[in-house]
């Protein structure tokens, strides 16, 4: 394997502030989830041409979406932010296709 992926400390910090806080303290911090999402989007751009994606990165995206959904069941504040979980789902779909959020423009057909 040509590429060596290392543990991403910044990703872990962002994940703890967003997902960790939600799961441990039942506190939804919209700014923390925005920061995590922005970082994940930037990494998606970097990883577009990679055939191997770090598990840590994929897990953090899945965990963010799942944490929001699980807490939305009984925390009304989190229910208001279910769109954030959807954004993480869409990001994961794009990554699987080798794309990043800025690749698709609304109203412009995708040409393969």
PDB file of N, CA and C in Angstrom:
ATOM      1  N   UNK A   1       0.842  -1.170   0.000  1.00  0.00           N
ATOM      2  CA  UNK A   1       0.000   0.000   0.000  1.00  0.00           C
ATOM      3  C   UNK A   1       0.893   1.240   0.000  1.00  0.00           C
ATOM      4  N   UNK A   2       0.640   2.168  -0.902  1.00  0.00           N
ATOM      5  CA  UNK A   2       1.463   3.359  -1.036  1.00  0.00           C
ATOM      6  C   UNK A   2       1.183   4.397   0.040  1.00  0.00           C
ATOM      7  N   UNK A   3      -0.046   4.491   0.476  1.00  0.00           N
ATOM      8  CA  UNK A   3      -0.432   5.557   1.382  1.00  0.00           C
ATOM      9  C   UNK A   3      -0.512   5.058   2.810  1.00  0.00           C
ATOM     10  N   UNK A   4       0.091   5.812   3.700  1.00  0.00           N
ATOM     11  CA  UNK A   4       0.045   5.499   5.117  1.00  0.00           C
ATOM     12  C   UNK A   4      -0.841   6.536   5.802  1.00  0.00           C
ATOM     13  N   UNK A   5      -1.952   6.093   6.351  1.00  0.00           N
ATOM     14  CA  UNK A   5      -2.845   6.991   7.059  1.00  0.00           C
ATOM     15  C   UNK A   5      -2.541   6.915   8.541  1.00  0.00           C
ATOM     16  N   UNK A   6      -2.490   8.071   9.169  1.00  0.00           N
ATOM     17  CA  UNK A   6      -2.206   8.149  10.585  1.00  0.00           C
ATOM     18  C   UNK A   6      -3.446   8.604  11.332  1.00  0.00           C
ATOM     19  N   UNK A   7      -3.458   8.330  12.613  1.00  0.00           N
ATOM     20  CA  UNK A   7      -4.559   8.751  13.455  1.00  0.00           C
ATOM     21  C   UNK A   7      -4.692  10.270  13.371  1.00  0.00           C
ATOM     22  N   UNK A   8      -5.903  10.748  13.132  1.00  0.00           N
ATOM     23  CA  UNK A   8      -6.176  12.175  12.960  1.00  0.00           C
ATOM     24  C   UNK A   8      -6.626  12.755  14.302  1.00  0.00           C
ATOM     25  N   UNK A   9      -5.715  13.416  14.971  1.00  0.00           N
ATOM     26  CA  UNK A   9      -6.001  13.974  16.293  1.00  0.00           C
ATOM     27  C   UNK A   9      -7.047  15.086  16.205  1.00  0.00           C
ATOM     28  N   UNK A  10      -6.958  15.924  15.191  1.00  0.00           N
ATOM     29  CA  UNK A  10      -7.928  17.021  15.043  1.00  0.00           C
ATOM     30  C   UNK A  10      -9.336  16.462  14.843  1.00  0.00           C
ATOM     31  N   UNK A  11      -9.472  15.441  14.033  1.00  0.00           N
ATOM     32  CA  UNK A  11     -10.770  14.809  13.824  1.00  0.00           C
ATOM     33  C   UNK A  11     -11.307  14.264  15.140  1.00  0.00           C
ATOM     34  N   UNK A  12     -10.463  13.622  15.925  1.00  0.00           N
ATOM     35  CA  UNK A  12     -10.873  13.071  17.214  1.00  0.00           C
ATOM     36  C   UNK A  12     -11.352  14.176  18.151  1.00  0.00           C
ATOM     37  N   UNK A  13     -10.644  15.296  18.185  1.00  0.00           N
ATOM     38  CA  UNK A  13     -11.042  16.426  19.043  1.00  0.00           C
ATOM     39  C   UNK A  13     -12.410  16.967  18.639  1.00  0.00           C
ATOM     40  N   UNK A  14     -12.611  17.142  17.342  1.00  0.00           N
ATOM     41  CA  UNK A  14     -13.892  17.652  16.854  1.00  0.00           C
ATOM     42  C   UNK A  14     -15.020  16.668  17.143  1.00  0.00           C
ATOM     43  N   UNK A  15     -14.731  15.398  16.984  1.00  0.00           N
ATOM     44  CA  UNK A  15     -15.729  14.362  17.248  1.00  0.00           C
ATOM     45  C   UNK A  15     -16.120  14.343  18.728  1.00  0.00           C
ATOM     46  N   UNK A  16     -15.154  14.493  19.618  1.00  0.00           N
ATOM     47  CA  UNK A  16     -15.444  14.502  21.052  1.00  0.00           C
ATOM     48  C   UNK A  16     -16.303  15.704  21.442  1.00  0.00           C
ATOM     49  N   UNK A  17     -16.023  16.865  20.835  1.00  0.00           N
ATOM     50  CA  UNK A  17     -16.796  18.075  21.143  1.00  0.00           C
ATOM     51  C   UNK A  17     -18.235  17.976  20.641  1.00  0.00           C
ATOM     52  N   UNK A  18     -18.435  17.276  19.560  1.00  0.00           N
ATOM     53  CA  UNK A  18     -19.775  17.171  18.971  1.00  0.00           C
ATOM     54  C   UNK A  18     -20.456  15.881  19.427  1.00  0.00           C
ATOM     55  N   UNK A  19     -20.049  14.782  18.850  1.00  0.00           N
ATOM     56  CA  UNK A  19     -20.677  13.493  19.115  1.00  0.00           C
ATOM     57  C   UNK A  19     -20.485  13.048  20.559  1.00  0.00           C
ATOM     58  N   UNK A  20     -19.290  13.182  21.066  1.00  0.00           N
ATOM     59  CA  UNK A  20     -19.017  12.754  22.434  1.00  0.00           C
ATOM     60  C   UNK A  20     -19.865  13.492  23.453  1.00  0.00           C
ATOM     61  N   UNK A  21     -19.951  14.787  23.289  1.00  0.00           N
ATOM     62  CA  UNK A  21     -20.749  15.591  24.228  1.00  0.00           C
ATOM     63  C   UNK A  21     -22.232  15.239  24.133  1.00  0.00           C
ATOM     64  N   UNK A  22     -22.705  14.994  22.927  1.00  0.00           N
ATOM     65  CA  UNK A  22     -24.104  14.622  22.753  1.00  0.00           C
ATOM     66  C   UNK A  22     -24.392  13.280  23.427  1.00  0.00           C
ATOM     67  N   UNK A  23     -23.515  12.309  23.226  1.00  0.00           N
ATOM     68  CA  UNK A  23     -23.741  10.984  23.790  1.00  0.00           C
ATOM     69  C   UNK A  23     -23.521  10.922  25.300  1.00  0.00           C
ATOM     70  N   UNK A  24     -22.570  11.687  25.801  1.00  0.00           N
ATOM     71  CA  UNK A  24     -22.241  11.613  27.239  1.00  0.00           C
ATOM     72  C   UNK A  24     -23.082  12.550  28.095  1.00  0.00           C
ATOM     73  N   UNK A  25     -23.398  13.733  27.568  1.00  0.00           N
ATOM     74  CA  UNK A  25     -24.089  14.738  28.386  1.00  0.00           C
ATOM     75  C   UNK A  25     -25.460  15.123  27.829  1.00  0.00           C
ATOM     76  N   UNK A  26     -25.858  14.512  26.724  1.00  0.00           N
ATOM     77  CA  UNK A  26     -27.129  14.850  26.072  1.00  0.00           C
ATOM     78  C   UNK A  26     -27.222  16.341  25.755  1.00  0.00           C
ATOM     79  N   UNK A  27     -26.088  16.902  25.299  1.00  0.00           N
ATOM     80  CA  UNK A  27     -26.039  18.313  24.913  1.00  0.00           C
ATOM     81  C   UNK A  27     -25.693  18.391  23.433  1.00  0.00           C
ATOM     82  N   UNK A  28     -26.602  18.992  22.666  1.00  0.00           N
ATOM     83  CA  UNK A  28     -26.350  19.178  21.237  1.00  0.00           C
ATOM     84  C   UNK A  28     -25.714  20.547  21.032  1.00  0.00           C
ATOM     85  N   UNK A  29     -24.484  20.551  20.530  1.00  0.00           N
ATOM     86  CA  UNK A  29     -23.763  21.791  20.255  1.00  0.00           C
ATOM     87  C   UNK A  29     -23.688  21.950  18.740  1.00  0.00           C
ATOM     88  N   UNK A  30     -24.549  22.808  18.216  1.00  0.00           N
ATOM     89  CA  UNK A  30     -24.638  22.982  16.767  1.00  0.00           C
ATOM     90  C   UNK A  30     -23.309  23.436  16.172  1.00  0.00           C
ATOM     91  N   UNK A  31     -22.621  24.328  16.851  1.00  0.00           N
ATOM     92  CA  UNK A  31     -21.325  24.815  16.349  1.00  0.00           C
ATOM     93  C   UNK A  31     -20.320  23.677  16.266  1.00  0.00           C
ATOM     94  N   UNK A  32     -20.311  22.813  17.263  1.00  0.00           N
ATOM     95  CA  UNK A  32     -19.378  21.679  17.260  1.00  0.00           C
ATOM     96  C   UNK A  32     -19.676  20.732  16.098  1.00  0.00           C
ATOM     97  N   UNK A  33     -20.957  20.482  15.838  1.00  0.00           N
ATOM     98  CA  UNK A  33     -21.303  19.617  14.704  1.00  0.00           C
ATOM     99  C   UNK A  33     -20.985  20.303  13.375  1.00  0.00           C
ATOM    100  N   UNK A  34     -21.170  21.610  13.302  1.00  0.00           N
ATOM    101  CA  UNK A  34     -20.791  22.351  12.093  1.00  0.00           C
ATOM    102  C   UNK A  34     -19.284  22.260  11.849  1.00  0.00           C
ATOM    103  N   UNK A  35     -18.511  22.393  12.924  1.00  0.00           N
ATOM    104  CA  UNK A  35     -17.049  22.297  12.803  1.00  0.00           C
ATOM    105  C   UNK A  35     -16.630  20.901  12.347  1.00  0.00           C
ATOM    106  N   UNK A  36     -17.251  19.885  12.919  1.00  0.00           N
ATOM    107  CA  UNK A  36     -16.954  18.503  12.516  1.00  0.00           C
ATOM    108  C   UNK A  36     -17.311  18.277  11.057  1.00  0.00           C
ATOM    109  N   UNK A  37     -18.481  18.760  10.662  1.00  0.00           N
ATOM    110  CA  UNK A  37     -18.922  18.595   9.280  1.00  0.00           C
ATOM    111  C   UNK A  37     -17.981  19.332   8.309  1.00  0.00           C
ATOM    112  N   UNK A  38     -17.600  20.545   8.638  1.00  0.00           N
ATOM    113  CA  UNK A  38     -16.685  21.318   7.778  1.00  0.00           C
ATOM    114  C   UNK A  38     -15.348  20.607   7.619  1.00  0.00           C
ATOM    115  N   UNK A  39     -14.829  20.081   8.714  1.00  0.00           N
ATOM    116  CA  UNK A  39     -13.563  19.362   8.660  1.00  0.00           C
ATOM    117  C   UNK A  39     -13.706  18.098   7.812  1.00  0.00           C
ATOM    118  N   UNK A  40     -14.811  17.386   8.011  1.00  0.00           N
ATOM    119  CA  UNK A  40     -15.049  16.163   7.236  1.00  0.00           C
ATOM    120  C   UNK A  40     -15.182  16.480   5.748  1.00  0.00           C
ATOM    121  N   UNK A  41     -15.802  17.603   5.412  1.00  0.00           N
ATOM    122  CA  UNK A  41     -15.922  18.007   4.003  1.00  0.00           C
ATOM    123  C   UNK A  41     -14.552  18.323   3.408  1.00  0.00           C
ATOM    124  N   UNK A  42     -13.722  19.018   4.173  1.00  0.00           N
ATOM    125  CA  UNK A  42     -12.378  19.334   3.700  1.00  0.00           C
ATOM    126  C   UNK A  42     -11.567  18.055   3.479  1.00  0.00           C
ATOM    127  N   UNK A  43     -11.721  17.094   4.387  1.00  0.00           N
ATOM    128  CA  UNK A  43     -11.028  15.809   4.221  1.00  0.00           C
ATOM    129  C   UNK A  43     -11.567  15.057   3.011  1.00  0.00           C
ATOM    130  N   UNK A  44     -12.863  15.199   2.727  1.00  0.00           N
ATOM    131  CA  UNK A  44     -13.453  14.529   1.560  1.00  0.00           C
ATOM    132  C   UNK A  44     -12.772  15.010   0.285  1.00  0.00           C
ATOM    133  N   UNK A  45     -12.452  16.280   0.221  1.00  0.00           N
ATOM    134  CA  UNK A  45     -11.759  16.827  -0.950  1.00  0.00           C
ATOM    135  C   UNK A  45     -10.374  16.191  -1.065  1.00  0.00           C
ATOM    136  N   UNK A  46      -9.676  16.086   0.056  1.00  0.00           N
ATOM    137  CA  UNK A  46      -8.332  15.492   0.060  1.00  0.00           C
ATOM    138  C   UNK A  46      -8.359  14.014  -0.332  1.00  0.00           C
ATOM    139  N   UNK A  47      -9.416  13.318   0.042  1.00  0.00           N
ATOM    140  CA  UNK A  47      -9.483  11.866  -0.149  1.00  0.00           C
ATOM    141  C   UNK A  47     -10.180  11.441  -1.433  1.00  0.00           C
ATOM    142  N   UNK A  48     -10.602  12.401  -2.249  1.00  0.00           N
ATOM    143  CA  UNK A  48     -11.363  12.067  -3.467  1.00  0.00           C
ATOM    144  C   UNK A  48     -10.668  11.065  -4.372  1.00  0.00           C
ATOM    145  N   UNK A  49      -9.385  11.158  -4.483  1.00  0.00           N
ATOM    146  CA  UNK A  49      -8.664  10.298  -5.421  1.00  0.00           C
ATOM    147  C   UNK A  49      -8.121   9.026  -4.765  1.00  0.00           C
ATOM    148  N   UNK A  50      -8.389   8.864  -3.474  1.00  0.00           N
ATOM    149  CA  UNK A  50      -7.896   7.689  -2.754  1.00  0.00           C
ATOM    150  C   UNK A  50      -8.851   6.512  -2.945  1.00  0.00           C
ATOM    151  N   UNK A  51      -8.287   5.335  -3.033  1.00  0.00           N
ATOM    152  CA  UNK A  51      -9.098   4.128  -3.108  1.00  0.00           C
ATOM    153  C   UNK A  51      -9.336   3.546  -1.718  1.00  0.00           C
ATOM    154  N   UNK A  52      -8.512   3.961  -0.776  1.00  0.00           N
ATOM    155  CA  UNK A  52      -8.625   3.502   0.603  1.00  0.00           C
ATOM    156  C   UNK A  52      -8.914   4.728   1.467  1.00  0.00           C
ATOM    157  N   UNK A  53      -9.971   4.632   2.251  1.00  0.00           N
ATOM    158  CA  UNK A  53     -10.372   5.729   3.123  1.00  0.00           C
ATOM    159  C   UNK A  53     -10.173   5.277   4.570  1.00  0.00           C
ATOM    160  N   UNK A  54      -9.558   6.104   5.407  1.00  0.00           N
ATOM    161  CA  UNK A  54      -9.323   5.699   6.800  1.00  0.00           C
ATOM    162  C   UNK A  54     -10.619   5.357   7.541  1.00  0.00           C
ATOM    163  N   UNK A  55     -10.588   4.266   8.272  1.00  0.00           N
ATOM    164  CA  UNK A  55     -11.760   3.854   9.044  1.00  0.00           C
ATOM    165  C   UNK A  55     -12.148   4.902  10.078  1.00  0.00           C
ATOM    166  N   UNK A  56     -11.163   5.556  10.683  1.00  0.00           N
ATOM    167  CA  UNK A  56     -11.448   6.585  11.674  1.00  0.00           C
ATOM    168  C   UNK A  56     -12.344   7.672  11.078  1.00  0.00           C
ATOM    169  N   UNK A  57     -12.033   8.075   9.875  1.00  0.00           N
ATOM    170  CA  UNK A  57     -12.794   9.119   9.188  1.00  0.00           C
ATOM    171  C   UNK A  57     -14.227   8.652   8.910  1.00  0.00           C
ATOM    172  N   UNK A  58     -14.367   7.467   8.354  1.00  0.00           N
ATOM    173  CA  UNK A  58     -15.697   6.923   8.061  1.00  0.00           C
ATOM    174  C   UNK A  58     -16.513   6.734   9.337  1.00  0.00           C
ATOM    175  N   UNK A  59     -15.873   6.219  10.374  1.00  0.00           N
ATOM    176  CA  UNK A  59     -16.566   5.995  11.640  1.00  0.00           C
ATOM    177  C   UNK A  59     -17.050   7.300  12.257  1.00  0.00           C
ATOM    178  N   UNK A  60     -16.266   8.351  12.152  1.00  0.00           N
ATOM    179  CA  UNK A  60     -16.682   9.623  12.754  1.00  0.00           C
ATOM    180  C   UNK A  60     -17.915  10.194  12.045  1.00  0.00           C
ATOM    181  N   UNK A  61     -17.994  10.009  10.740  1.00  0.00           N
ATOM    182  CA  UNK A  61     -19.162  10.476   9.988  1.00  0.00           C
ATOM    183  C   UNK A  61     -20.391   9.645  10.356  1.00  0.00           C
ATOM    184  N   UNK A  62     -20.229   8.332  10.383  1.00  0.00           N
ATOM    185  CA  UNK A  62     -21.337   7.450  10.767  1.00  0.00           C
ATOM    186  C   UNK A  62     -21.788   7.711  12.207  1.00  0.00           C
ATOM    187  N   UNK A  63     -20.828   7.855  13.102  1.00  0.00           N
ATOM    188  CA  UNK A  63     -21.156   8.066  14.511  1.00  0.00           C
ATOM    189  C   UNK A  63     -21.903   9.375  14.730  1.00  0.00           C
ATOM    190  N   UNK A  64     -21.522  10.424  14.005  1.00  0.00           N
ATOM    191  CA  UNK A  64     -22.197  11.720  14.148  1.00  0.00           C
ATOM    192  C   UNK A  64     -23.667  11.593  13.745  1.00  0.00           C
ATOM    193  N   UNK A  65     -23.916  11.003  12.596  1.00  0.00           N
ATOM    194  CA  UNK A  65     -25.296  10.842  12.121  1.00  0.00           C
ATOM    195  C   UNK A  65     -26.098   9.948  13.064  1.00  0.00           C
ATOM    196  N   UNK A  66     -25.508   8.850  13.496  1.00  0.00           N
ATOM    197  CA  UNK A  66     -26.208   7.914  14.375  1.00  0.00           C
ATOM    198  C   UNK A  66     -26.483   8.509  15.750  1.00  0.00           C
ATOM    199  N   UNK A  67     -25.543   9.282  16.269  1.00  0.00           N
ATOM    200  CA  UNK A  67     -25.735   9.911  17.580  1.00  0.00           C
ATOM    201  C   UNK A  67     -26.897  10.896  17.538  1.00  0.00           C
ATOM    202  N   UNK A  68     -26.959  11.677  16.495  1.00  0.00           N
ATOM    203  CA  UNK A  68     -28.054  12.650  16.365  1.00  0.00           C
ATOM    204  C   UNK A  68     -29.385  11.919  16.300  1.00  0.00           C
ATOM    205  N   UNK A  69     -29.465  10.891  15.489  1.00  0.00           N
ATOM    206  CA  UNK A  69     -30.723  10.144  15.363  1.00  0.00           C
ATOM    207  C   UNK A  69     -31.122   9.470  16.677  1.00  0.00           C
ATOM    208  N   UNK A  70     -30.153   8.899  17.356  1.00  0.00           N
ATOM    209  CA  UNK A  70     -30.483   8.184  18.594  1.00  0.00           C
ATOM    210  C   UNK A  70     -30.964   9.142  19.684  1.00  0.00           C
ATOM    211  N   UNK A  71     -30.366  10.303  19.770  1.00  0.00           N
ATOM    212  CA  UNK A  71     -30.777  11.273  20.798  1.00  0.00           C
ATOM    213  C   UNK A  71     -32.040  12.033  20.399  1.00  0.00           C
ATOM    214  N   UNK A  72     -32.318  12.115  19.122  1.00  0.00           N
ATOM    215  CA  UNK A  72     -33.525  12.808  18.650  1.00  0.00           C
ATOM    216  C   UNK A  72     -34.791  12.093  19.101  1.00  0.00           C
ATOM    217  N   UNK A  73     -34.667  10.820  19.412  1.00  0.00           N
ATOM    218  CA  UNK A  73     -35.833  10.054  19.855  1.00  0.00           C
ATOM    219  C   UNK A  73     -36.417  10.597  21.155  1.00  0.00           C
ATOM    220  N   UNK A  74     -35.559  11.155  22.010  1.00  0.00           N
ATOM    221  CA  UNK A  74     -36.078  11.631  23.297  1.00  0.00           C
ATOM    222  C   UNK A  74     -35.623  13.033  23.695  1.00  0.00           C
ATOM    223  N   UNK A  75     -34.850  13.705  22.871  1.00  0.00           N
ATOM    224  CA  UNK A  75     -34.453  15.088  23.155  1.00  0.00           C
ATOM    225  C   UNK A  75     -35.031  16.013  22.081  1.00  0.00           C
ATOM    226  N   UNK A  76     -36.050  16.784  22.428  1.00  0.00           N
ATOM    227  CA  UNK A  76     -36.695  17.651  21.433  1.00  0.00           C
ATOM    228  C   UNK A  76     -35.729  18.607  20.730  1.00  0.00           C
ATOM    229  N   UNK A  77     -34.729  19.117  21.452  1.00  0.00           N
ATOM    230  CA  UNK A  77     -33.765  20.030  20.827  1.00  0.00           C
ATOM    231  C   UNK A  77     -33.010  19.353  19.687  1.00  0.00           C
ATOM    232  N   UNK A  78     -32.653  18.106  19.896  1.00  0.00           N
ATOM    233  CA  UNK A  78     -31.908  17.363  18.876  1.00  0.00           C
ATOM    234  C   UNK A  78     -32.811  17.068  17.683  1.00  0.00           C
ATOM    235  N   UNK A  79     -34.084  16.816  17.955  1.00  0.00           N
ATOM    236  CA  UNK A  79     -35.045  16.556  16.872  1.00  0.00           C
ATOM    237  C   UNK A  79     -35.067  17.698  15.866  1.00  0.00           C
ATOM    238  N   UNK A  80     -34.826  18.908  16.333  1.00  0.00           N
ATOM    239  CA  UNK A  80     -34.808  20.081  15.449  1.00  0.00           C
ATOM    240  C   UNK A  80     -33.608  20.082  14.502  1.00  0.00           C
ATOM    241  N   UNK A  81     -32.626  19.231  14.782  1.00  0.00           N
ATOM    242  CA  UNK A  81     -31.386  19.213  13.998  1.00  0.00           C
ATOM    243  C   UNK A  81     -31.178  17.901  13.251  1.00  0.00           C
ATOM    244  N   UNK A  82     -32.247  17.203  12.948  1.00  0.00           N
ATOM    245  CA  UNK A  82     -32.108  15.952  12.187  1.00  0.00           C
ATOM    246  C   UNK A  82     -31.503  16.173  10.809  1.00  0.00           C
ATOM    247  N   UNK A  83     -31.640  17.385  10.276  1.00  0.00           N
ATOM    248  CA  UNK A  83     -31.030  17.685   8.982  1.00  0.00           C
ATOM    249  C   UNK A  83     -29.501  17.555   9.034  1.00  0.00           C
ATOM    250  N   UNK A  84     -28.926  17.763  10.199  1.00  0.00           N
ATOM    251  CA  UNK A  84     -27.475  17.630  10.348  1.00  0.00           C
ATOM    252  C   UNK A  84     -27.077  16.166  10.132  1.00  0.00           C
ATOM    253  N   UNK A  85     -27.863  15.246  10.671  1.00  0.00           N
ATOM    254  CA  UNK A  85     -27.597  13.817  10.446  1.00  0.00           C
ATOM    255  C   UNK A  85     -27.690  13.502   8.958  1.00  0.00           C
ATOM    256  N   UNK A  86     -28.682  14.065   8.307  1.00  0.00           N
ATOM    257  CA  UNK A  86     -28.843  13.854   6.861  1.00  0.00           C
ATOM    258  C   UNK A  86     -27.617  14.372   6.103  1.00  0.00           C
ATOM    259  N   UNK A  87     -27.085  15.521   6.511  1.00  0.00           N
ATOM    260  CA  UNK A  87     -25.898  16.080   5.852  1.00  0.00           C
ATOM    261  C   UNK A  87     -24.709  15.125   5.956  1.00  0.00           C
ATOM    262  N   UNK A  88     -24.547  14.500   7.119  1.00  0.00           N
ATOM    263  CA  UNK A  88     -23.464  13.526   7.276  1.00  0.00           C
ATOM    264  C   UNK A  88     -23.707  12.297   6.395  1.00  0.00           C
ATOM    265  N   UNK A  89     -24.965  11.875   6.272  1.00  0.00           N
ATOM    266  CA  UNK A  89     -25.295  10.749   5.384  1.00  0.00           C
ATOM    267  C   UNK A  89     -24.947  11.062   3.933  1.00  0.00           C
ATOM    268  N   UNK A  90     -25.307  12.257   3.489  1.00  0.00           N
ATOM    269  CA  UNK A  90     -25.017  12.669   2.115  1.00  0.00           C
ATOM    270  C   UNK A  90     -23.506  12.719   1.893  1.00  0.00           C
ATOM    271  N   UNK A  91     -22.789  13.249   2.870  1.00  0.00           N
ATOM    272  CA  UNK A  91     -21.330  13.311   2.764  1.00  0.00           C
ATOM    273  C   UNK A  91     -20.746  11.911   2.604  1.00  0.00           C
ATOM    274  N   UNK A  92     -21.224  10.977   3.392  1.00  0.00           N
ATOM    275  CA  UNK A  92     -20.726   9.604   3.286  1.00  0.00           C
ATOM    276  C   UNK A  92     -21.013   9.013   1.908  1.00  0.00           C
ATOM    277  N   UNK A  93     -22.175   9.300   1.371  1.00  0.00           N
ATOM    278  CA  UNK A  93     -22.514   8.827   0.017  1.00  0.00           C
ATOM    279  C   UNK A  93     -21.575   9.412  -1.030  1.00  0.00           C
ATOM    280  N   UNK A  94     -21.277  10.686  -0.891  1.00  0.00           N
ATOM    281  CA  UNK A  94     -20.361  11.330  -1.840  1.00  0.00           C
ATOM    282  C   UNK A  94     -18.966  10.718  -1.763  1.00  0.00           C
ATOM    283  N   UNK A  95     -18.505  10.477  -0.544  1.00  0.00           N
ATOM    284  CA  UNK A  95     -17.175   9.891  -0.355  1.00  0.00           C
ATOM    285  C   UNK A  95     -17.103   8.522  -1.029  1.00  0.00           C
ATOM    286  N   UNK A  96     -18.155   7.736  -0.878  1.00  0.00           N
ATOM    287  CA  UNK A  96     -18.184   6.408  -1.489  1.00  0.00           C
ATOM    288  C   UNK A  96     -18.093   6.479  -3.010  1.00  0.00           C
ATOM    289  N   UNK A  97     -18.540   7.593  -3.585  1.00  0.00           N
ATOM    290  CA  UNK A  97     -18.497   7.782  -5.038  1.00  0.00           C
ATOM    291  C   UNK A  97     -17.245   8.523  -5.495  1.00  0.00           C
ATOM    292  N   UNK A  98     -16.352   8.853  -4.566  1.00  0.00           N
ATOM    293  CA  UNK A  98     -15.149   9.585  -4.925  1.00  0.00           C
ATOM    294  C   UNK A  98     -15.417  11.054  -5.202  1.00  0.00           C
ATOM    295  N   UNK A  99     -16.425  11.592  -4.546  1.00  0.00           N
ATOM    296  CA  UNK A  99     -16.802  12.989  -4.744  1.00  0.00           C
ATOM    297  C   UNK A  99     -16.703  13.741  -3.423  1.00  0.00           C
ATOM    298  N   UNK A 100     -16.849  15.052  -3.512  1.00  0.00           N
ATOM    299  CA  UNK A 100     -16.861  15.924  -2.343  1.00  0.00           C
ATOM    300  C   UNK A 100     -18.052  16.868  -2.470  1.00  0.00           C
ATOM    301  N   UNK A 101     -18.491  17.482  -1.379  1.00  0.00           N
ATOM    302  CA  UNK A 101     -19.690  18.325  -1.419  1.00  0.00           C
ATOM    303  C   UNK A 101     -19.707  19.409  -2.488  1.00  0.00           C
ATOM    304  N   UNK A 102     -18.609  20.014  -2.792  1.00  0.00           N
ATOM    305  CA  UNK A 102     -18.586  21.087  -3.778  1.00  0.00           C
ATOM    306  C   UNK A 102     -18.577  20.633  -5.228  1.00  0.00           C
ATOM    307  N   UNK A 103     -18.538  19.322  -5.455  1.00  0.00           N
ATOM    308  CA  UNK A 103     -18.450  18.810  -6.818  1.00  0.00           C
ATOM    309  C   UNK A 103     -19.733  18.965  -7.615  1.00  0.00           C
ATOM    310  N   UNK A 104     -20.844  18.920  -6.944  1.00  0.00           N
ATOM    311  CA  UNK A 104     -22.137  18.992  -7.639  1.00  0.00           C
ATOM    312  C   UNK A 104     -22.750  20.368  -7.451  1.00  0.00           C
ATOM    313  N   UNK A 105     -23.176  20.944  -8.545  1.00  0.00           N
ATOM    314  CA  UNK A 105     -23.816  22.248  -8.535  1.00  0.00           C
ATOM    315  C   UNK A 105     -25.315  22.073  -8.760  1.00  0.00           C
ATOM    316  N   UNK A 106     -26.146  22.714  -7.928  1.00  0.00           N
ATOM    317  CA  UNK A 106     -27.593  22.588  -8.115  1.00  0.00           C
ATOM    318  C   UNK A 106     -28.029  23.055  -9.502  1.00  0.00           C
ATOM    319  N   UNK A 107     -28.882  22.276 -10.137  1.00  0.00           N
ATOM    320  CA  UNK A 107     -29.416  22.635 -11.444  1.00  0.00           C
ATOM    321  C   UNK A 107     -28.525  22.277 -12.615  1.00  0.00           C
ATOM    322  N   UNK A 108     -27.351  21.731 -12.347  1.00  0.00           N
ATOM    323  CA  UNK A 108     -26.421  21.347 -13.397  1.00  0.00           C
ATOM    324  C   UNK A 108     -26.354  19.825 -13.428  1.00  0.00           C
ATOM    325  N   UNK A 109     -26.698  19.207 -14.556  1.00  0.00           N
ATOM    326  CA  UNK A 109     -26.672  17.740 -14.605  1.00  0.00           C
ATOM    327  C   UNK A 109     -25.259  17.191 -14.485  1.00  0.00           C
ATOM    328  N   UNK A 110     -25.164  16.028 -13.853  1.00  0.00           N
ATOM    329  CA  UNK A 110     -23.889  15.349 -13.725  1.00  0.00           C
ATOM    330  C   UNK A 110     -23.635  14.568 -15.010  1.00  0.00           C
ATOM    331  N   UNK A 111     -22.462  14.766 -15.591  1.00  0.00           N
ATOM    332  CA  UNK A 111     -22.097  14.064 -16.822  1.00  0.00           C
ATOM    333  C   UNK A 111     -21.027  13.046 -16.457  1.00  0.00           C
ATOM    334  N   UNK A 112     -21.301  11.807 -16.756  1.00  0.00           N
ATOM    335  CA  UNK A 112     -20.365  10.737 -16.428  1.00  0.00           C
ATOM    336  C   UNK A 112     -19.480  10.399 -17.594  1.00  0.00           C
TER     337      UNK A 112
END
